[in-house]
Amino acid sequence: MKVKVNDTELELAPGTSAIDAVFAAGYDVPYFCSQEYMSPIGACRMCLAKVGAPRQDRATGEWILDEETGEPKIFYFPTLMATCTTAIMEGMVIDTLSDEVRGAQNGMVEFTLINHPLDCPVCDKGGACELQDRAYEYGSGLSRFRFDKRHQEKHHALSELITLDRERCIHCKRCVRYFEEVPGDEVLDFIERGGHTYIGTLGEGLPSNFTGNITDICPVGALLDATSRFRGRNWEYDHTRTTGLDDASGSAIIVDARTGRIERIKAALNAEVNKSWIDDGTRFGHEYVDAEDRIKTPLVRKEGELVPVTWEEATGYVKAKLEGIADKELGIVLRADATLEEGVAAKALADHLQTGQLDHCPRPKASVLPEGDAARFTDLATADAIFVIGDVSEEVPAVDLRIKDALKGVSPPASLPHGVPIADLRLKERMPRKAGLLTVAAPYRVDLMRHAGRSVCYPVGGETAFLSALVKLATVEDELSEEEVAALGMPVDEGRALIERLAQAQNAVIVYGSFVLASPAARNAVIALAKAVKAKVMVMGPMANSYGLEAIGVMPSHARYSYQQMIRGGAKALILSGLDPAQDPSVAEALKDLELLVVHHHFANATTALADVVLPAKTGYEKDGTVVNLEGRYLPVRSAPVDGGQSEDFTGLVRYLGEALGVRLDGRSTRSAKRALNHLLAVDLRDLPDEGLLAKAKSRPLRRVSVKEQEAVSGNVLLVPSMVRPEFVSRNPQLRAAFGDVALCLHPDDADQMKLVGGERVRLSVDGTLRKATVRVSETVPQGIMLLPATPEQPVGLVSADLATLVKESSELEVA
Amino acid sequence: MIELETVKPFFTDKDELLDEILGRYPEYGRRSAIMPLLWEVQRAERHVSEARIEEIAEILGMHATEVKGVMSFYSTYHEQPVGEYHLQVCSTLSCSLAGADEMTDFLVEELGIVNGETDAEGRFSLQKVECLGSCGTAPVLQVNDTYFERVTRTRCVQLLQALRSGELPEPWRERGGDNVSAEKATLGGDDA
Ligand code: SF4
Ligand code: FES
Ligand code: FES
């Protein structure tokens, strides 16, 4: 459609909004309420313009012509129009520059500021505030308002993570719409009306995993991230765009740091991955980086004590020790959120020292690489049938949001010259959701089930049987046996209906995560199912670079060289990065027999207590490198200026150690690692674009570990994925305040039987490791099982806890 | 403190009523039943407590915050219980000019409560409201759902006397009005 904005003519697709036409033409119009990926509602009236269009004669279909010029006559709307809710028409003329329009914009700025406190000098949004900018650009700079302004609460804790200043709110309704439209839970609303309107909730907190996004989209300083409030001004922050390493989604984030400290994390836009949303774990889970007890220098044990030394001394010490250790006796293990470059470094070091004892952890028993047709986020968001096995909202919350996109049934927006449409007219408030296309299966009730047409709770630990029964339904005519029906967790008809829905869909996607990955048989079954119904698969690996590390082969050369074996006597010397296996006392015993234990970590822990050498590690915010997200997308990780002392990532460790050993190893720097990766993958990782690169890498892992069929598992504790990473929770006070401590969830009947009540702090030996948790009682937990968040050392799956070890950390009150 | 009386869910034994109200809307428009449900509660309890809001949210499959948002939009729903007689004095222009402010002052003095308050016995509540749409017969006083027009001092005294003796007079309307028949039903509801 032809549209004319001021003097610029342009061609745009029908359905485009007038505001997007204005921006596409390179002009500006102020706006507050419209927001990418959300419905335009015309609430703020800031985007006014003079709009008109030619008209056709009803009878003849001819354009009505202007008598003077002979051109089609433009009929203007009688009033100025909100461009965000106006769709373009053929020949539309939009004027944003005339005095009339400027006057109206000026008037709207004045109106919006009537009740605004103008406390910009003490407002965290100052310098990055849409209202401030627009008032400056489009306002008159003067106020004629002589009356008292409305006074409201200025420090309302909407939750532990978000503080609301009700005076600053301009009632754009972005935050309210966000909750209904994006995560699909209207947990925040306008209360009262007119000049009295304020944002509020009934009851405490905001029950959602995605609350922080409202602090990004609030156009003023009304909604603020409580972790960063009053900590700095926008122009003082260094903004680093990078990739979040909190989960496997590869969500884009902006790290705002000041004087060497991360003050806050915001969502960045990656239209093909996380759009502009991130979960609260990713946003607020950074406080540990600046924890008091962070290790910032290398330490070497001298006379029983760890004493600070230089990197050279530490690696010199390691080199000396290594001399006495034979080939194949050294183990090297990375945490699964290490970058590809760190992986290359680890491999180079292992190759140099001629050991096959190389691994990453957590590494599920089954491969995290998708087999068959891999689904991208965009496939997920446009799927017409989705089958989820697992708890996406905790494992990879970004997947949860993209599934909710699919439920709306609106395909991703076209990209305009200025980016994502500001006002996508296809989006509406309270759109009907096609819940029917979503089926969610998990061993217990998970959050996404509230949005699913059908949900299934199969028996705990029964993934293989559950999926095998489905495969049987999909591939053979035979009736299911009684056991198979039981394993299905739903009536057979429903199972058949699910298969049919998936098979008939044009674009079906099966999403699975750690519950399935805990068993190779279950993983094979889900792949068979996907083949049978011609669905694409999306695999949620446990950590940010699980995909990449497996793909480049940071893997043991033999099953007996796996991490689990290494720490139980398989290795004589160990270099562990980011892990803490000594939490398990039996492992700690085994580690004591090592000839050399090098721990590369941020904090002192049970394993550093046994280490000969402790090397300070960079956090995911301080590294440069590349990770591969669950789609197989290469994403750049960039370092923010954070004071980590002498911390190095694994490439740094290998550089120092290489120097000590007198070799130049691949991966001694990110540059050399990238060169090696280019050889390995035929992908050039230098200067990756922000949105990443979906390259066709070799899809097979270079080293495959032959997997022994695992024995039937049983247990009374199910380790479950958790958005809030339990290993950091004690050093993330704000996140902990909002989401609570590590929780041991159990059914009310079990709680009664064990004489436990909600809120009690307990200690319990789970699979040999002492875990501390707070009891949470919930009907959603199956009877006879307890749920506890998994850690890198205790990955998702069924394990046994010794109930005899259960101790209440009773407070004085209870004793009395 | 009043939570005791709200322990039992309001709609427990009102299945028929609930079915009737929900039946008015198609399944996808279930949330539309917010208004009649709130109204049922308020008619019976003279306010809608948080417990009731949560109950309604539960019935409609919504978040309680949403119900609260709708409820708070309408000044006619009360968060706190109002008295048996809810006196609403119009305080918009026509009524003000015709002496509504003086009427308010008089009521404040007589009842010992100010705008927005309820007396200790829970008998009277006083509230200034915006235009009641009866400007031609100002000043107007609305008692619960009943209109009393052209309320002079004498008529106001009479009215208070009647109310104090427990009787709500017939409405004083000059042009009939639309609540003459509805008014009985409403009073019945109030007694329940
Ligand atoms: S709090 Fe912010 S986002 Fe929410 S309505 Fe107010 S100004 Fe808009
Ligand atoms: S009315 Fe707010 S952006 Fe158009
Ligand atoms: S001003 Fe009182 S009824 Fe209109």
PDB file of C-alpha atoms in Angstrom, chain A residues 569-675:
ATOM      1  CA  GLY A 569      38.955 -42.754  41.960  1.00  0.00           C
ATOM      2  CA  GLY A 570      39.183 -42.917  38.162  1.00  0.00           C
ATOM      3  CA  ALA A 571      41.719 -40.109  37.987  1.00  0.00           C
ATOM      4  CA  LYS A 572      44.915 -39.434  39.907  1.00  0.00           C
ATOM      5  CA  ALA A 573      44.796 -35.730  39.247  1.00  0.00           C
ATOM      6  CA  LEU A 574      41.829 -33.459  38.507  1.00  0.00           C
ATOM      7  CA  ILE A 575      41.268 -30.002  37.115  1.00  0.00           C
ATOM      8  CA  LEU A 576      37.679 -29.049  37.863  1.00  0.00           C
ATOM      9  CA  SER A 577      36.121 -25.850  36.628  1.00  0.00           C
ATOM     10  CA  GLY A 578      33.021 -24.460  38.336  1.00  0.00           C
ATOM     11  CA  LEU A 579      32.109 -27.649  40.131  1.00  0.00           C
ATOM     12  CA  ASP A 580      31.853 -28.797  43.702  1.00  0.00           C
ATOM     13  CA  PRO A 581      31.650 -32.590  43.845  1.00  0.00           C
ATOM     14  CA  ALA A 582      32.951 -32.841  47.411  1.00  0.00           C
ATOM     15  CA  GLN A 583      29.512 -32.005  48.745  1.00  0.00           C
ATOM     16  CA  ASP A 584      29.023 -35.747  48.624  1.00  0.00           C
ATOM     17  CA  PRO A 585      31.085 -37.070  51.564  1.00  0.00           C
ATOM     18  CA  SER A 586      31.958 -40.307  49.778  1.00  0.00           C
ATOM     19  CA  VAL A 587      33.334 -38.303  46.833  1.00  0.00           C
ATOM     20  CA  ALA A 588      35.216 -36.081  49.243  1.00  0.00           C
ATOM     21  CA  GLU A 589      36.886 -39.179  50.640  1.00  0.00           C
ATOM     22  CA  ALA A 590      37.891 -40.270  47.162  1.00  0.00           C
ATOM     23  CA  LEU A 591      39.211 -36.808  46.308  1.00  0.00           C
ATOM     24  CA  LYS A 592      41.504 -36.908  49.302  1.00  0.00           C
ATOM     25  CA  ASP A 593      43.452 -39.681  47.560  1.00  0.00           C
ATOM     26  CA  LEU A 594      44.225 -37.516  44.539  1.00  0.00           C
ATOM     27  CA  GLU A 595      47.769 -36.537  43.854  1.00  0.00           C
ATOM     28  CA  LEU A 596      46.657 -33.211  42.514  1.00  0.00           C
ATOM     29  CA  LEU A 597      43.350 -31.386  42.772  1.00  0.00           C
ATOM     30  CA  VAL A 598      43.028 -28.088  40.940  1.00  0.00           C
ATOM     31  CA  VAL A 599      39.761 -26.252  41.406  1.00  0.00           C
ATOM     32  CA  HIS A 600      38.823 -23.352  39.159  1.00  0.00           C
ATOM     33  CA  HIS A 601      35.914 -21.660  40.881  1.00  0.00           C
ATOM     34  CA  HIS A 602      34.464 -18.337  42.121  1.00  0.00           C
ATOM     35  CA  PHE A 603      33.938 -19.382  45.708  1.00  0.00           C
ATOM     36  CA  ALA A 604      35.404 -21.471  48.446  1.00  0.00           C
ATOM     37  CA  ASN A 605      33.440 -24.674  48.861  1.00  0.00           C
ATOM     38  CA  ALA A 606      33.742 -28.257  50.003  1.00  0.00           C
ATOM     39  CA  THR A 607      35.996 -29.087  47.068  1.00  0.00           C
ATOM     40  CA  THR A 608      38.315 -26.111  47.357  1.00  0.00           C
ATOM     41  CA  ALA A 609      38.770 -27.191  50.954  1.00  0.00           C
ATOM     42  CA  LEU A 610      40.491 -30.298  49.608  1.00  0.00           C
ATOM     43  CA  ALA A 611      42.241 -28.616  46.690  1.00  0.00           C
ATOM     44  CA  ASP A 612      45.971 -28.238  46.252  1.00  0.00           C
ATOM     45  CA  VAL A 613      45.478 -25.292  43.945  1.00  0.00           C
ATOM     46  CA  VAL A 614      42.507 -22.972  43.661  1.00  0.00           C
ATOM     47  CA  LEU A 615      42.270 -20.727  40.621  1.00  0.00           C
ATOM     48  CA  PRO A 616      39.889 -17.787  40.464  1.00  0.00           C
ATOM     49  CA  ALA A 617      37.253 -18.211  37.759  1.00  0.00           C
ATOM     50  CA  LYS A 618      35.431 -15.637  35.706  1.00  0.00           C
ATOM     51  CA  THR A 619      31.667 -15.640  35.867  1.00  0.00           C
ATOM     52  CA  GLY A 620      29.600 -15.816  32.709  1.00  0.00           C
ATOM     53  CA  TYR A 621      29.432 -12.020  32.636  1.00  0.00           C
ATOM     54  CA  GLU A 622      33.176 -11.586  32.466  1.00  0.00           C
ATOM     55  CA  LYS A 623      33.995 -13.957  29.645  1.00  0.00           C
ATOM     56  CA  ASP A 624      34.421 -13.483  25.939  1.00  0.00           C
ATOM     57  CA  GLY A 625      33.412 -16.358  23.791  1.00  0.00           C
ATOM     58  CA  THR A 626      30.647 -18.246  22.120  1.00  0.00           C
ATOM     59  CA  VAL A 627      27.882 -20.548  23.254  1.00  0.00           C
ATOM     60  CA  VAL A 628      25.449 -22.639  21.278  1.00  0.00           C
ATOM     61  CA  ASN A 629      21.853 -22.430  22.424  1.00  0.00           C
ATOM     62  CA  LEU A 630      19.259 -25.172  22.246  1.00  0.00           C
ATOM     63  CA  GLU A 631      18.454 -24.340  18.640  1.00  0.00           C
ATOM     64  CA  GLY A 632      22.048 -24.833  17.617  1.00  0.00           C
ATOM     65  CA  ARG A 633      22.553 -21.081  17.275  1.00  0.00           C
ATOM     66  CA  TYR A 634      26.032 -19.678  17.875  1.00  0.00           C
ATOM     67  CA  LEU A 635      25.725 -16.685  20.146  1.00  0.00           C
ATOM     68  CA  PRO A 636      28.340 -14.208  21.269  1.00  0.00           C
ATOM     69  CA  VAL A 637      29.292 -13.911  24.927  1.00  0.00           C
ATOM     70  CA  ARG A 638      30.931 -10.570  25.664  1.00  0.00           C
ATOM     71  CA  SER A 639      32.645  -9.461  28.808  1.00  0.00           C
ATOM     72  CA  ALA A 640      31.244  -6.671  30.925  1.00  0.00           C
ATOM     73  CA  PRO A 641      33.710  -4.564  32.903  1.00  0.00           C
ATOM     74  CA  VAL A 642      33.348  -6.424  36.149  1.00  0.00           C
ATOM     75  CA  ASP A 643      36.011  -6.536  38.815  1.00  0.00           C
ATOM     76  CA  GLY A 644      36.831 -10.179  39.171  1.00  0.00           C
ATOM     77  CA  GLY A 645      40.340  -9.606  40.480  1.00  0.00           C
ATOM     78  CA  GLN A 646      42.729 -11.991  38.785  1.00  0.00           C
ATOM     79  CA  SER A 647      39.951 -14.274  37.601  1.00  0.00           C
ATOM     80  CA  GLU A 648      40.456 -16.036  34.297  1.00  0.00           C
ATOM     81  CA  ASP A 649      38.205 -18.252  32.310  1.00  0.00           C
ATOM     82  CA  PHE A 650      39.443 -21.658  31.222  1.00  0.00           C
ATOM     83  CA  THR A 651      41.268 -20.224  28.211  1.00  0.00           C
ATOM     84  CA  GLY A 652      43.261 -18.086  30.624  1.00  0.00           C
ATOM     85  CA  LEU A 653      43.975 -21.091  32.784  1.00  0.00           C
ATOM     86  CA  VAL A 654      45.242 -22.981  29.755  1.00  0.00           C
ATOM     87  CA  ARG A 655      47.346 -20.010  28.686  1.00  0.00           C
ATOM     88  CA  TYR A 656      49.137 -19.852  32.037  1.00  0.00           C
ATOM     89  CA  LEU A 657      49.481 -23.580  32.295  1.00  0.00           C
ATOM     90  CA  GLY A 658      50.699 -23.791  28.697  1.00  0.00           C
ATOM     91  CA  GLU A 659      53.326 -21.206  29.479  1.00  0.00           C
ATOM     92  CA  ALA A 660      54.437 -23.232  32.459  1.00  0.00           C
ATOM     93  CA  LEU A 661      54.526 -26.377  30.337  1.00  0.00           C
ATOM     94  CA  GLY A 662      56.300 -24.502  27.578  1.00  0.00           C
ATOM     95  CA  VAL A 663      53.665 -25.129  24.884  1.00  0.00           C
ATOM     96  CA  ARG A 664      51.359 -22.913  22.880  1.00  0.00           C
ATOM     97  CA  LEU A 665      48.044 -24.689  23.121  1.00  0.00           C
ATOM     98  CA  ASP A 666      44.947 -24.040  21.007  1.00  0.00           C
ATOM     99  CA  GLY A 667      42.518 -22.123  23.104  1.00  0.00           C
ATOM    100  CA  ARG A 668      45.215 -20.220  24.998  1.00  0.00           C
ATOM    101  CA  SER A 669      43.175 -17.175  24.044  1.00  0.00           C
ATOM    102  CA  THR A 670      39.713 -16.696  22.636  1.00  0.00           C
ATOM    103  CA  ARG A 671      41.310 -15.798  19.335  1.00  0.00           C
ATOM    104  CA  SER A 672      43.270 -18.964  19.014  1.00  0.00           C
ATOM    105  CA  ALA A 673      40.247 -20.928  20.210  1.00  0.00           C
ATOM    106  CA  LYS A 674      38.131 -19.327  17.509  1.00  0.00           C
ATOM    107  CA  ARG A 675      40.687 -20.337  14.916  1.00  0.00           C
TER     108      ARG A 675
END
